[in-house]
Structures are given as C-alpha cells and as structure tokens.
Coordinates of C-alpha atoms in Angstrom, one line a residue:
M191 CA 0.0 0.0 0.0
S192 CA 1.4 3.4 -1.0
E193 CA 2.1 6.1 1.6
A194 CA -0.7 8.2 0.0
E195 CA -3.1 5.4 1.1
Q196 CA -1.8 5.2 4.7
E197 CA -3.5 8.1 6.4
P198 CA -3.0 9.1 10.0
S199 CA -6.1 9.1 12.1
G200 CA -7.8 6.7 9.6
R201 CA -8.8 9.5 7.2
S202 CA -9.2 8.4 3.5
T203 CA -11.1 9.4 0.4
P204 CA -12.4 7.3 -2.5
A205 CA -10.1 7.1 -5.4
V206 CA -11.2 9.3 -8.4
P207 CA -9.9 7.9 -11.7
P208 CA -8.4 10.5 -14.0
S209 CA -10.2 11.2 -17.3
L210 CA -9.1 9.3 -20.3
S211 CA -8.1 12.5 -22.1
G212 CA -5.8 13.5 -19.3
Q213 CA -7.8 16.7 -18.7
V214 CA -9.8 18.0 -15.8
P215 CA -13.2 16.2 -15.8
Q216 CA -16.1 18.3 -17.1
I217 CA -18.3 17.7 -14.0
T218 CA -17.2 20.2 -11.3
V219 CA -18.7 21.7 -8.2
P220 CA -17.9 25.1 -6.8
L221 CA -15.8 25.2 -3.7
S222 CA -18.5 27.4 -2.0
A223 CA -20.9 24.4 -2.3
V224 CA -18.4 22.2 -0.3
L225 CA -18.0 24.9 2.3
A226 CA -21.8 25.2 2.6
H227 CA -22.0 21.6 4.0
A228 CA -22.4 22.6 7.7
E229 CA -22.0 19.0 8.9
L230 CA -18.4 19.0 7.5
G231 CA -17.4 22.1 9.4
L232 CA -14.9 23.2 6.8
R233 CA -13.7 26.8 7.0
R234 CA -11.6 28.9 4.6
V235 CA -8.6 30.3 6.6
A236 CA -6.4 31.7 3.7
G237 CA -6.2 32.4 0.0
P238 CA -8.6 34.2 -2.4
V239 CA -12.2 34.7 -1.5
E240 CA -13.4 34.1 -5.1
D241 CA -15.0 30.8 -5.8
R242 CA -13.2 28.1 -7.6
P243 CA -14.5 24.9 -9.3
V244 CA -13.5 21.6 -7.8
A245 CA -13.0 18.7 -10.1
M246 CA -12.1 15.9 -7.6
V247 CA -10.9 15.2 -4.1
H248 CA -7.5 13.7 -3.5
T249 CA -5.7 12.7 -0.3
T250 CA -1.9 12.6 0.0
E251 CA 0.9 12.9 2.4
W252 CA 3.6 13.2 -0.2
E253 CA 6.0 16.1 0.1
D254 CA 5.7 16.6 -3.7
P255 CA 2.4 15.1 -5.0
T256 CA 2.3 17.1 -8.2
A257 CA 3.2 14.1 -10.4
Y258 CA -0.1 12.6 -9.5
L259 CA -2.3 15.6 -10.0
L260 CA -4.3 16.8 -13.0
G261 CA -5.4 20.2 -11.7
G262 CA -8.6 21.3 -10.1
E263 CA -8.3 19.0 -7.1
L264 CA -9.3 19.7 -3.5
L265 CA -6.2 18.3 -1.9
L266 CA -6.5 16.9 1.6
T267 CA -3.5 16.4 3.9
A268 CA -2.7 16.0 7.6
G269 CA 0.8 17.6 7.1
R270 CA 2.9 14.5 7.9
H271 CA 5.6 15.6 5.5
L272 CA 4.8 19.3 5.4
G273 CA 8.3 20.5 6.4
A274 CA 9.6 21.9 9.6
V275 CA 10.7 25.4 8.4
A276 CA 8.9 28.2 6.6
Q277 CA 11.1 27.8 3.5
D278 CA 10.0 24.2 3.0
I279 CA 6.3 25.1 3.5
D280 CA 6.6 27.9 1.0
A281 CA 8.1 25.5 -1.6
Y282 CA 5.3 23.0 -0.9
V283 CA 2.6 25.7 -1.6
T284 CA 4.5 26.9 -4.7
R285 CA 4.4 23.4 -6.2
L286 CA 0.7 23.0 -5.5
V287 CA -0.1 26.4 -7.1
A288 CA 2.0 25.4 -10.2
A289 CA -0.1 22.1 -10.4
D290 CA -3.3 24.2 -10.4
V291 CA -4.7 22.7 -7.2
A292 CA -8.1 24.2 -6.5
A293 CA -7.8 24.3 -2.7
L294 CA -5.8 22.7 0.1
G295 CA -7.7 21.1 3.0
F296 CA -5.6 20.8 6.1
G297 CA -6.8 18.3 8.7
V298 CA -5.9 19.2 12.3
A299 CA -5.0 16.3 14.6
P300 CA -3.2 14.0 15.1
V301 CA -0.1 15.6 13.5
Y302 CA -0.9 19.3 14.1
D303 CA -3.2 20.7 16.7
E304 CA -4.0 23.7 14.5
V305 CA -3.2 24.9 11.0
P306 CA 0.4 26.1 11.0
A307 CA 0.7 29.9 10.7
E308 CA 3.5 29.4 8.1
L309 CA 1.1 27.5 5.9
V310 CA -1.6 30.2 6.2
A311 CA 1.0 32.9 5.3
A312 CA 2.3 30.9 2.3
C313 CA -1.2 30.3 0.9
D314 CA -2.1 34.0 1.3
R315 CA 1.2 34.9 -0.4
H316 CA 0.7 32.5 -3.4
G317 CA -3.0 32.7 -3.8
L318 CA -3.9 29.1 -2.7
R319 CA -7.3 28.6 -1.0
L320 CA -6.7 26.9 2.4
L321 CA -9.5 25.1 4.3
R322 CA -9.4 23.9 7.9
V323 CA -10.8 20.4 8.3
P324 CA -11.9 19.9 11.9
P325 CA -10.8 16.7 13.8
Q326 CA -14.3 15.2 13.8
T327 CA -14.5 15.3 10.0
P328 CA -13.0 12.2 8.2
F329 CA -11.4 13.0 4.9
V330 CA -13.7 10.3 3.4
A331 CA -16.7 12.4 4.4
V332 CA -15.4 15.4 2.4
G333 CA -14.9 13.1 -0.6
Q334 CA -18.4 11.8 -0.3
A335 CA -19.9 15.2 -0.1
V336 CA -18.1 16.4 -3.2
H337 CA -19.1 13.2 -5.2
L338 CA -22.7 13.6 -4.2
A339 CA -22.6 17.2 -5.3
M340 CA -21.1 16.1 -8.6
A341 CA -23.9 13.5 -9.0
E342 CA -26.5 16.3 -8.5
V343 CA -24.7 18.5 -11.1
R344 CA -24.7 15.6 -13.6
S345 CA -28.3 14.8 -13.0
R346 CA -29.2 18.5 -13.4
D347 CA -27.2 18.7 -16.6
L348 CA -28.8 15.6 -18.0
R349 CA -32.3 17.0 -17.3
R350 CA -31.3 20.3 -18.9
M351 CA -29.9 18.5 -21.9
S352 CA -33.0 16.3 -22.3
Q353 CA -35.3 19.3 -22.1
A354 CA -33.3 21.2 -24.7
Q355 CA -33.1 18.2 -27.0
A356 CA -36.9 17.7 -26.8
A357 CA -37.5 21.4 -27.5
L358 CA -35.2 21.3 -30.5
A359 CA -36.9 18.2 -31.8
S360 CA -40.3 19.7 -31.5
A361 CA -39.1 22.9 -33.2
A362 CA -37.7 20.8 -36.1
A363 CA -41.3 19.5 -36.7
R364 CA -42.7 23.0 -37.1
P365 CA -43.5 24.5 -40.6
D366 CA -40.9 27.2 -39.9
A367 CA -38.4 24.5 -38.7
V368 CA -35.1 26.2 -39.3
E369 CA -36.1 29.5 -37.6
A370 CA -37.8 27.5 -34.8
V371 CA -34.6 25.5 -34.1
L372 CA -32.5 28.7 -34.0
R373 CA -35.0 30.3 -31.6
Q374 CA -34.8 27.3 -29.2
L375 CA -31.0 27.2 -29.4
A376 CA -30.7 30.9 -28.7
S377 CA -33.1 30.5 -25.7
H378 CA -31.3 27.6 -24.2
L379 CA -27.8 29.2 -24.7
G380 CA -28.8 32.8 -23.9
A381 CA -26.8 33.6 -27.0
W382 CA -27.3 35.2 -30.4
V383 CA -27.6 32.5 -33.0
V384 CA -27.4 33.1 -36.8
L385 CA -27.4 30.9 -39.9
L386 CA -25.1 32.2 -42.6
D387 CA -24.2 31.2 -46.1
G388 CA -20.7 30.6 -47.4
G389 CA -20.3 34.3 -48.2
G390 CA -21.2 35.4 -44.7
E391 CA -24.7 36.5 -45.6
E392 CA -27.1 36.2 -42.7
L393 CA -30.1 34.0 -43.6
F394 CA -31.9 33.6 -40.3
G395 CA -31.1 34.8 -36.8
A396 CA -32.5 34.5 -33.2
G397 CA -31.7 36.0 -29.8
L398 CA -30.5 39.4 -28.9
R399 CA -28.3 40.7 -31.6
P400 CA -25.0 42.1 -30.2
A401 CA -23.4 45.3 -31.4
E402 CA -20.7 45.5 -34.0
P403 CA -18.0 44.2 -34.4
V404 CA -19.4 40.9 -33.1
P405 CA -21.7 40.2 -36.1
Q406 CA -18.9 41.1 -38.6
R407 CA -16.5 38.8 -36.8
L408 CA -19.0 35.9 -37.1
R409 CA -19.4 36.6 -40.8
D410 CA -15.6 36.5 -41.2
L411 CA -15.5 33.2 -39.4
A412 CA -18.1 31.8 -41.7
I413 CA -16.3 33.0 -44.8
R414 CA -13.0 31.5 -43.5
L415 CA -14.6 28.2 -42.8
S416 CA -16.2 28.0 -46.2
E417 CA -12.9 28.9 -48.0
R418 CA -11.3 26.0 -46.3
R419 CA -13.8 23.7 -48.1
R420 CA -13.1 25.0 -51.6
P421 CA -10.8 23.0 -53.9
T422 CA -7.3 24.3 -54.4
A423 CA -4.4 23.3 -56.7
E424 CA -2.9 21.2 -53.9
H425 CA -6.3 19.7 -53.0
P426 CA -8.5 19.7 -56.1
Q427 CA -11.4 17.9 -54.3
A428 CA -13.7 20.1 -52.2
V429 CA -13.6 19.3 -48.5
R430 CA -17.0 18.0 -47.5
T431 CA -16.3 17.3 -43.8
P432 CA -17.7 19.9 -41.4
G433 CA -15.4 22.2 -39.6
S434 CA -15.6 24.7 -36.8
D435 CA -13.7 27.8 -35.5
T436 CA -14.0 29.9 -32.3
E437 CA -12.6 33.2 -31.0
H438 CA -13.3 35.7 -28.3
Q439 CA -14.5 39.3 -29.0
G440 CA -15.3 41.8 -26.2
G441 CA -15.8 39.2 -23.5
R442 CA -18.0 37.0 -25.8
Q443 CA -17.2 33.6 -27.2
L444 CA -17.8 33.4 -30.9
F445 CA -18.4 30.0 -32.4
A446 CA -19.0 28.9 -36.1
H447 CA -19.7 25.5 -37.4
T448 CA -20.2 24.4 -41.0
L449 CA -23.2 22.2 -41.6
P450 CA -22.4 18.8 -43.2
G451 CA -23.2 18.3 -46.9
G452 CA -23.3 20.6 -49.8
D453 CA -20.5 22.0 -52.0
A454 CA -18.1 24.7 -50.9
G455 CA -20.2 27.3 -52.8
S456 CA -23.4 26.2 -51.0
S457 CA -21.9 25.8 -47.5
L458 CA -24.1 26.9 -44.6
V459 CA -22.6 27.9 -41.3
L460 CA -24.1 28.1 -37.8
G461 CA -22.7 31.0 -35.9
L462 CA -23.4 32.0 -32.3
A463 CA -22.2 34.7 -29.9
S464 CA -22.3 33.7 -26.3
P465 CA -21.8 36.1 -23.4
A466 CA -19.7 33.4 -21.7
Q467 CA -17.7 30.3 -22.6
L468 CA -20.1 27.4 -23.5
S469 CA -20.4 24.7 -20.9
A470 CA -20.3 21.0 -21.7
V471 CA -24.1 20.9 -21.7
E472 CA -24.3 23.9 -24.0
R473 CA -21.8 22.3 -26.4
S474 CA -23.9 19.1 -26.5
V475 CA -27.1 21.1 -27.1
T476 CA -25.3 23.0 -29.9
G477 CA -24.2 19.7 -31.4
V478 CA -27.9 18.5 -31.5
A479 CA -28.9 21.7 -33.2
V480 CA -26.1 21.3 -35.8
V481 CA -27.5 17.8 -36.7
L482 CA -31.1 19.0 -37.0
L483 CA -30.1 22.0 -39.1
S484 CA -28.0 19.8 -41.3
L485 CA -31.1 17.6 -42.0
L486 CA -33.4 20.6 -42.4
T487 CA -31.1 22.3 -44.9
G488 CA -30.1 19.2 -46.8
P489 CA -30.9 18.4 -50.4
R490 CA -34.5 17.4 -49.6
H491 CA -35.4 20.7 -48.1
A492 CA -35.8 24.2 -49.4
L493 CA -32.4 25.5 -48.2
G494 CA -30.5 22.6 -49.7
G495 CA -28.2 22.9 -52.7
D496 CA -30.2 20.4 -54.7
T497 CA -33.5 22.0 -55.9
R498 CA -33.7 20.1 -59.2
S499 CA -36.7 18.0 -58.2
A500 CA -38.7 21.1 -57.2
A501 CA -37.7 22.8 -60.4
A502 CA -38.8 19.8 -62.5
L503 CA -42.2 19.7 -60.8
V504 CA -42.7 23.4 -61.5
R505 CA -41.8 23.0 -65.1
L506 CA -44.3 20.1 -65.4
L507 CA -47.0 22.2 -63.8
F508 CA -46.4 24.9 -66.4
G509 CA -46.6 22.4 -69.3
A510 CA -43.1 21.2 -70.0
E511 CA -42.5 17.9 -71.7
A512 CA -41.1 14.9 -69.8
A513 CA -37.9 14.9 -71.8
E514 CA -37.2 18.5 -70.7
V515 CA -37.5 17.8 -67.0
A516 CA -35.7 14.5 -67.1
A517 CA -32.4 16.3 -67.5
L518 CA -33.1 17.9 -64.1
L519 CA -34.1 14.7 -62.3
H520 CA -31.5 12.4 -63.9
P521 CA -28.5 14.3 -65.4
A522 CA -26.8 12.1 -68.1
A523 CA -23.2 12.0 -69.3
E524 CA -22.5 14.5 -72.1
G525 CA -23.8 13.3 -75.4
Q526 CA -25.7 10.4 -73.8
P527 CA -29.5 10.1 -73.2
Q528 CA -31.1 9.6 -69.8
R529 CA -31.8 5.9 -69.2
W530 CA -34.4 4.6 -66.8
V531 CA -36.1 1.4 -65.7
V532 CA -39.7 1.4 -64.7
V533 CA -40.8 -0.7 -61.7
H534 CA -44.4 -1.8 -61.0
G535 CA -45.2 -3.6 -57.8
R536 CA -48.1 -5.3 -56.0
R537 CA -48.1 -5.8 -52.2
A538 CA -49.3 -9.1 -50.9
A539 CA -52.6 -9.0 -49.0
A540 CA -51.1 -10.3 -45.8
A541 CA -48.4 -7.6 -45.8
A542 CA -51.0 -4.9 -46.5
R543 CA -53.0 -6.1 -43.5
R544 CA -50.0 -5.9 -41.3
A545 CA -49.1 -2.4 -42.4
Q546 CA -50.0 0.4 -40.0
P547 CA -50.9 3.9 -41.3
S548 CA -48.3 5.4 -39.0
S549 CA -45.6 3.5 -40.8
D550 CA -46.5 4.5 -44.4
A551 CA -43.8 7.1 -44.6
V552 CA -41.1 4.8 -43.3
H553 CA -42.3 2.0 -45.6
V554 CA -42.1 4.3 -48.7
A555 CA -38.6 5.5 -47.6
A556 CA -37.5 1.9 -47.3
L557 CA -38.8 1.1 -50.7
G558 CA -37.1 4.2 -52.2
T559 CA -33.8 3.1 -50.6
A560 CA -34.1 -0.4 -51.9
L561 CA -34.9 0.7 -55.4
G562 CA -32.4 3.6 -55.4
T563 CA -34.9 6.3 -56.4
P564 CA -36.9 9.1 -54.9
F565 CA -39.3 8.9 -57.9
L566 CA -41.9 6.5 -56.7
E567 CA -45.6 6.4 -55.9
V568 CA -47.3 4.0 -53.5
D569 CA -51.1 3.9 -54.0
G570 CA -52.6 1.4 -51.6
D571 CA -51.2 -1.9 -52.6
S572 CA -49.7 -0.7 -55.9
L573 CA -46.3 0.7 -56.6
R574 CA -44.9 2.6 -59.6
A575 CA -41.4 3.9 -59.8
A576 CA -39.0 5.4 -62.3
V577 CA -35.4 4.4 -61.4
P578 CA -32.5 6.3 -63.0
L579 CA -30.2 3.8 -64.6
V580 CA -26.7 4.1 -63.1
K581 CA -23.9 1.7 -63.0
G582 CA -24.4 -0.7 -60.1
G583 CA -28.0 0.5 -59.5
F584 CA -31.2 -1.4 -59.3
G585 CA -31.7 -1.7 -63.1
D586 CA -28.1 -2.7 -63.8
E587 CA -27.9 -6.0 -62.0
E588 CA -26.7 -9.3 -63.4
P589 CA -29.1 -12.1 -63.8
G590 CA -29.8 -13.8 -60.5
S591 CA -29.2 -10.6 -58.5
T592 CA -30.8 -10.4 -55.1
A593 CA -31.7 -6.7 -55.5
G594 CA -35.4 -7.6 -55.2
D595 CA -34.9 -9.1 -51.7
A596 CA -35.5 -5.9 -49.8
P597 CA -38.9 -5.2 -51.6
A598 CA -39.8 -8.9 -51.2
R599 CA -39.2 -8.7 -47.4
L600 CA -41.5 -5.7 -47.4
G601 CA -44.2 -7.8 -49.0
W602 CA -43.8 -6.6 -52.6
T603 CA -43.8 -8.4 -55.9
L604 CA -42.1 -6.5 -58.7
G605 CA -42.1 -6.2 -62.5
V606 CA -39.1 -4.4 -64.0
S607 CA -38.9 -3.0 -67.5
S608 CA -35.9 -3.2 -69.7
P609 CA -33.8 0.1 -69.9
A610 CA -35.6 2.9 -71.7
T611 CA -35.0 6.5 -72.7
T612 CA -37.2 9.3 -71.4
A613 CA -39.3 9.2 -74.5
E614 CA -39.9 5.5 -74.0
L615 CA -41.1 5.7 -70.4
P616 CA -44.8 5.0 -71.3
L617 CA -43.7 1.9 -73.3
A618 CA -41.4 0.9 -70.4
A619 CA -44.3 1.3 -68.0
A620 CA -46.4 -1.1 -70.1
R621 CA -43.6 -3.6 -70.0
A622 CA -43.1 -3.3 -66.3
E623 CA -46.8 -4.0 -65.8
R624 CA -46.7 -7.1 -67.9
A625 CA -43.6 -8.3 -66.1
L626 CA -45.4 -7.8 -62.8
R627 CA -48.3 -9.9 -64.0
R628 CA -45.9 -12.7 -65.0
A629 CA -44.2 -12.4 -61.6
L630 CA -47.6 -12.7 -59.8
G631 CA -48.7 -15.6 -62.0
A632 CA -45.3 -17.5 -61.5
G633 CA -45.0 -16.7 -57.8
S634 CA -41.6 -15.0 -58.4
R635 CA -40.5 -12.0 -56.3
V636 CA -39.3 -10.1 -59.3
V637 CA -39.5 -10.5 -63.1
R638 CA -37.5 -8.4 -65.5
D639 CA -38.5 -7.6 -69.0
R640 CA -35.7 -8.7 -71.4
G641 CA -36.4 -6.1 -74.2
D642 CA -36.2 -6.9 -77.9
E643 CA -32.5 -6.8 -78.7
L644 CA -31.5 -9.7 -80.9
S645 CA -35.1 -10.9 -81.3
L646 CA -37.2 -11.8 -84.4
H647 CA -39.2 -8.6 -84.0
A648 CA -36.2 -6.6 -85.1
L649 CA -36.2 -8.3 -88.5
V650 CA -39.9 -7.4 -89.3
A651 CA -40.9 -4.3 -91.2
P652 CA -43.0 -2.2 -88.7
D653 CA -45.7 -1.2 -91.2
G654 CA -46.4 -4.8 -92.3
A655 CA -46.4 -6.0 -88.7
R656 CA -48.9 -3.4 -87.6
A657 CA -51.2 -4.2 -90.5
L658 CA -51.1 -7.9 -89.7
A659 CA -51.9 -7.2 -86.0
R660 CA -54.9 -5.0 -86.9
A661 CA -56.3 -7.5 -89.3
R662 CA -55.8 -10.5 -87.0
F663 CA -57.7 -8.9 -84.1
A664 CA -60.3 -7.0 -86.2
P665 CA -63.1 -9.5 -85.2
L666 CA -62.9 -8.3 -81.6
A667 CA -64.1 -4.8 -82.5
D668 CA -67.7 -5.9 -82.1
A669 CA -67.1 -8.0 -79.0
G670 CA -69.5 -7.3 -76.1
A671 CA -68.7 -7.1 -72.4
P672 CA -66.1 -7.1 -71.0
G673 CA -64.8 -5.5 -74.1
A674 CA -62.0 -6.0 -76.6
E675 CA -59.2 -4.4 -74.5
V676 CA -60.0 -6.7 -71.5
L677 CA -60.1 -9.8 -73.7
L678 CA -56.8 -8.8 -75.4
E679 CA -55.1 -8.3 -72.0
T680 CA -56.4 -11.6 -70.8
L681 CA -55.0 -13.3 -73.9
R682 CA -51.6 -11.5 -73.5
T683 CA -51.4 -12.5 -69.8
W684 CA -52.4 -16.1 -70.6
L685 CA -49.8 -16.5 -73.4
S686 CA -47.1 -14.9 -71.2
L687 CA -47.7 -17.4 -68.5
N688 CA -47.4 -20.5 -70.7
C689 CA -51.2 -20.8 -71.1
S690 CA -51.7 -21.6 -67.4
W691 CA -55.3 -20.9 -66.3
D692 CA -54.4 -20.8 -62.6
R693 CA -51.5 -18.3 -63.0
T694 CA -53.5 -16.1 -65.3
A695 CA -56.3 -16.0 -62.8
V696 CA -53.8 -14.9 -60.1
A697 CA -52.2 -12.3 -62.2
L698 CA -55.5 -10.7 -63.3
G699 CA -57.3 -11.2 -60.0
L700 CA -59.9 -13.4 -61.6
H701 CA -61.6 -16.7 -60.8
R702 CA -60.0 -19.6 -62.7
N703 CA -63.2 -20.3 -64.6
T704 CA -63.6 -16.6 -65.6
A705 CA -60.1 -16.7 -67.1
R706 CA -60.8 -19.9 -69.0
Q707 CA -64.2 -18.6 -70.3
R708 CA -62.5 -15.5 -71.7
I709 CA -59.9 -17.5 -73.5
M710 CA -62.4 -19.9 -75.0
R711 CA -64.5 -16.9 -76.2
L712 CA -61.4 -15.3 -77.8
G713 CA -60.7 -18.6 -79.7
G714 CA -64.2 -18.5 -81.1
L715 CA -64.2 -14.8 -82.1
L716 CA -60.8 -15.1 -83.8
D717 CA -61.6 -18.5 -85.3
A718 CA -58.3 -19.8 -83.9
D719 CA -57.3 -23.2 -82.4
L720 CA -55.6 -22.1 -79.2
Q721 CA -54.3 -25.6 -78.6
D722 CA -52.0 -25.1 -81.6
A723 CA -48.6 -23.8 -80.7
D724 CA -48.1 -22.1 -84.0
V725 CA -51.4 -20.3 -83.6
R726 CA -50.4 -19.1 -80.1
M727 CA -47.1 -17.9 -81.5
E728 CA -48.8 -16.0 -84.3
L729 CA -51.1 -14.3 -81.8
W730 CA -48.3 -13.4 -79.4
F731 CA -46.4 -11.8 -82.3
A732 CA -49.5 -9.8 -83.4
L733 CA -50.2 -8.7 -79.8
R734 CA -46.8 -7.0 -79.6
W735 CA -47.6 -4.9 -82.7
L736 CA -51.0 -3.6 -81.7
P737 CA -51.2 0.2 -81.0
G738 CA -50.2 0.6 -77.4
G739 CA -49.2 -3.0 -77.2
D740 CA -45.5 -2.7 -76.3
E741 CA -44.6 -2.3 -79.9
P742 CA -41.1 -3.8 -80.4
G743 CA -40.1 -1.7 -83.3
G744 CA -40.9 1.6 -81.7
R745 CA -37.3 2.5 -81.0
T746 CA -36.2 1.9 -84.6
Q747 CA -38.5 4.5 -86.1

C-alpha cells in the first residue's frame, strides 16, 4: 500500500480515476458548495475569496504530490511531510499552485493541533485557498460530499440536456423548422444565433443581436470556414467534412460550425455569440442543433443545394414535356440520353393487412432506398417507380441478382422494365406492368423484361407487322362485355404465363373459370385453335404490334 493510502487518524477518500483524455473532468462543483455543508465544518482560513470549481478530491501525504495531480483538485492532507521550516512550507505551496490545485484542505490532529501559521501565510502569499478540516470530519466524508454534489450536477445537466433536445426536436417538426430550431437554441444558450451562407450573408437569426463588431467577426469566421472547403491546386477535391472555429471578442465567445453536406459554394454555417464560454451541456445542445439544421437544410429541403426535383415539378405544372424535366431529375453524361427502368409492384394482401398507417412514410422511404430512387408512388397496394439507370444501380444487376430481396421482405412483388430513354417511359411502364403480371402468376419475387434486342421482331418491317396485327384482331371490334381491351389483356397474360389458367387468374385477380371462359371466347371470335402452338405464337407476335401493345419496333423509327 502506498504512503498516500496510509493516512494518519484513519482518514481516507475514495479514489477518483483521471479522465481518459488527461484533462480535468467536465463535471465540477464550486468550492463554495463544499464549504456550505455545515456538517463537514470546513472553514476557509487563507487564500482568495473568489469561488473556484473543484474537479475531484485527492488525499496525499507526499512532500511533492504534483506528479499525481491533474489540476482542479481539493487536496487533503494532515501535514505528515509538510516540512519543519517556513522555506519548506513555501516551496510546498508553490508546487501546489503550479499544479493548479483548486484548494488545500488541512486536517488538524493528530499531526498538528492547528493549521500552521507558516502554511496560512504561504497560501495567502501565493493565492492558494486553504481550508481547515476539523478533527471530527474524516477525509472520506469530504470526498463523499463532493461526489454527491457532482452527481447532483450531472443529474441537473442531463435534465437540462434532455429538455433542450426535446424542445429542439419539437421545433424541427414545425412548418418554420429552421427558424424555430434557431430560436430554441438561442433561448437555451442565452446567445445570439445566426445561420449564414458561405459568403457570410445572414439568412436567419435568433436571440438578442450584439453590437458590432461581433456580427462582422462571425461573418468573417463563416467565410474563412467556407474557404477551407473550396478546392485548391494542392487539394482539387472540395472538403466536405464539417469544420468549426472559435474566437473571443469583447468578452464573448464566438463560435462557427459548417453544416455537413453541400459543396463549398453552398456551405451553410451556424454561428453563435455567447456572453460566456459554452459549458459541456451547452456544447452538447449545440451539437444536436447542428445535426437537426443539417437535416433541415439538406438536399430534400428548401435551403439545400439540390433543388432540381422542385424545379422539375414546377416545369411540369407549367406544361413542360417529360424529356425537358428528365435532365433535371437524372443528369446524363455529355452526349448520352437519360436511361431509366420502370418498376411496377403489388403488395401481398397479408403484408397490406400488417401495415400500419403510421408506418407508411417509413415504408415508402425503405422502398425508395431499396430501389435507389426518390421517384416512386405507392397507392394502396400498388407501386410505380422510375429508377435512374446508373452503374451498379437497381436496373443494372446481373441475372440472379438479389436486388429484389428488400422489396420482397416488405411484401412486394415487382415487375421491372428493360432500360428505356425518357421518350420511351410510357412503353417501359407497359412492359413493367406485364412483367409484374408474369411475376404474380409465376409466384416470383421479381420478373425483369428482357427487351427486344437480338429478337425476331427486329427483322420485321414495322408497317407490315402493324397491318397484320390490326387484321388479325379485327373480329374483336364488335365484342361485347367485358370489351376488346379486356379480352386482349387476358390473352396477353395467358400467353405470357405459358397458357396456365391458374397463373392467369392470379395475375389478373380473376376466378380460374372466368379466365378460362374469356380465352375460349377469344378462340371463337378469332376462329383460332388455341391448342395449336403455331397459332399461339402468331397471336403473341401480333399482340406485340398492336397500337399501345408494347410495340417492339418503336425504337427503330
């Protein structure tokens, strides 16, 4: 056992581990709060009257304990190795002051009957607070009192932090979310808070605005931080990681922090001017506000740098063509057209029953993440999505890919079109719908349309093929209910599912007998033997060339 642990008169104090960073712990209590414990009987007998935070309690009888101190300690001693002459005592106090000891607690008895006058004089001379610890007060009681006070401070800080975080979160849900978050942050910090752009322009502010030059210094900090993110000759890539800077101006602490995301030219900076240095709790609350403001000013919100989707919507509302807005939604490489795949989906009845209305937004977000697109619509149990075709994206997988696993886990069956240009999106949508029906009929989680490359359709003259299709299905023009279009769709689905009555019924949501009756009626109207494979092949070919029937030759015209 070390000498520091062998205390005269049985006095001891719980060990306080140093912080991992080697710095004074953030949780401190004022020395006045320790002196206020009447049951301890502590009394200040020398040193400054100004209060001082205490970070921990430490007991030692070493003549030079400074190697074991971090600073901010209330150091307790009975004076076993204090020294016999004034010069030694003065050197002892000098070492403690150099180690930034908060205060020295001197226990009277059994070594000394009273605090030595030489120690009182040295503490007054060097500005070290000296406390008298009466004989009836064990050192461990002093340690316990300080630790209980620290626990109360920690509990109070946690409550304050929790209340501030809840207020910030509520503010983020308001229609004026950015301004509301800034107002809450200013209120909890008692500071002026401002959101600036990369050029130092003030966008929003909250709290009492200080006089110049404080606002100008914050603008300068914002500009300096933004310039650090800009590409240079040595670092051609823009720095996207957030940064911060701080300085003091007229007794205030100025703090600036870039919000994550965005390019250097579109950087946003949170600035604040606090009348005092931010505490640990206030720094934590500020960090929460930075995260919320980063989300609120990101690409999906009005202050974000990416406003292409909103611009595309505005153009569509004003009558623009799809090809015009596609360049905004899905920029293509120079000289290359935008390429898409269209996805249609159907959610299983069991999954639909399990879904809760409150989870709709989360469900749609999960689907968008799985498909790799924000351009999707979920209408009840139906899904439609346009997926930009990018290397490694949803529409670019190899055969056998598991990219449909995530939608399948969410209860969806998918039909995916072959790649299409913007002008071909309606055709791709028809292909995706038919792929979905094949997937439903076959019980597959996803079916992909293969397109018409290297097929016989590419060898046929489009005009002749269209004329053949119109002539072949002309007898259906006078068909009664359910109508020619319904009968043709039933035939198309039946042929695509290898003439299976059961799968056709599932794909179309019909009874098996209804699907069978429609096909038999079609055979009679067309005067065709549908048991003949050649006849079925001819009809399948003709169906593909009907107007609006996924015309294979459409891209060659």
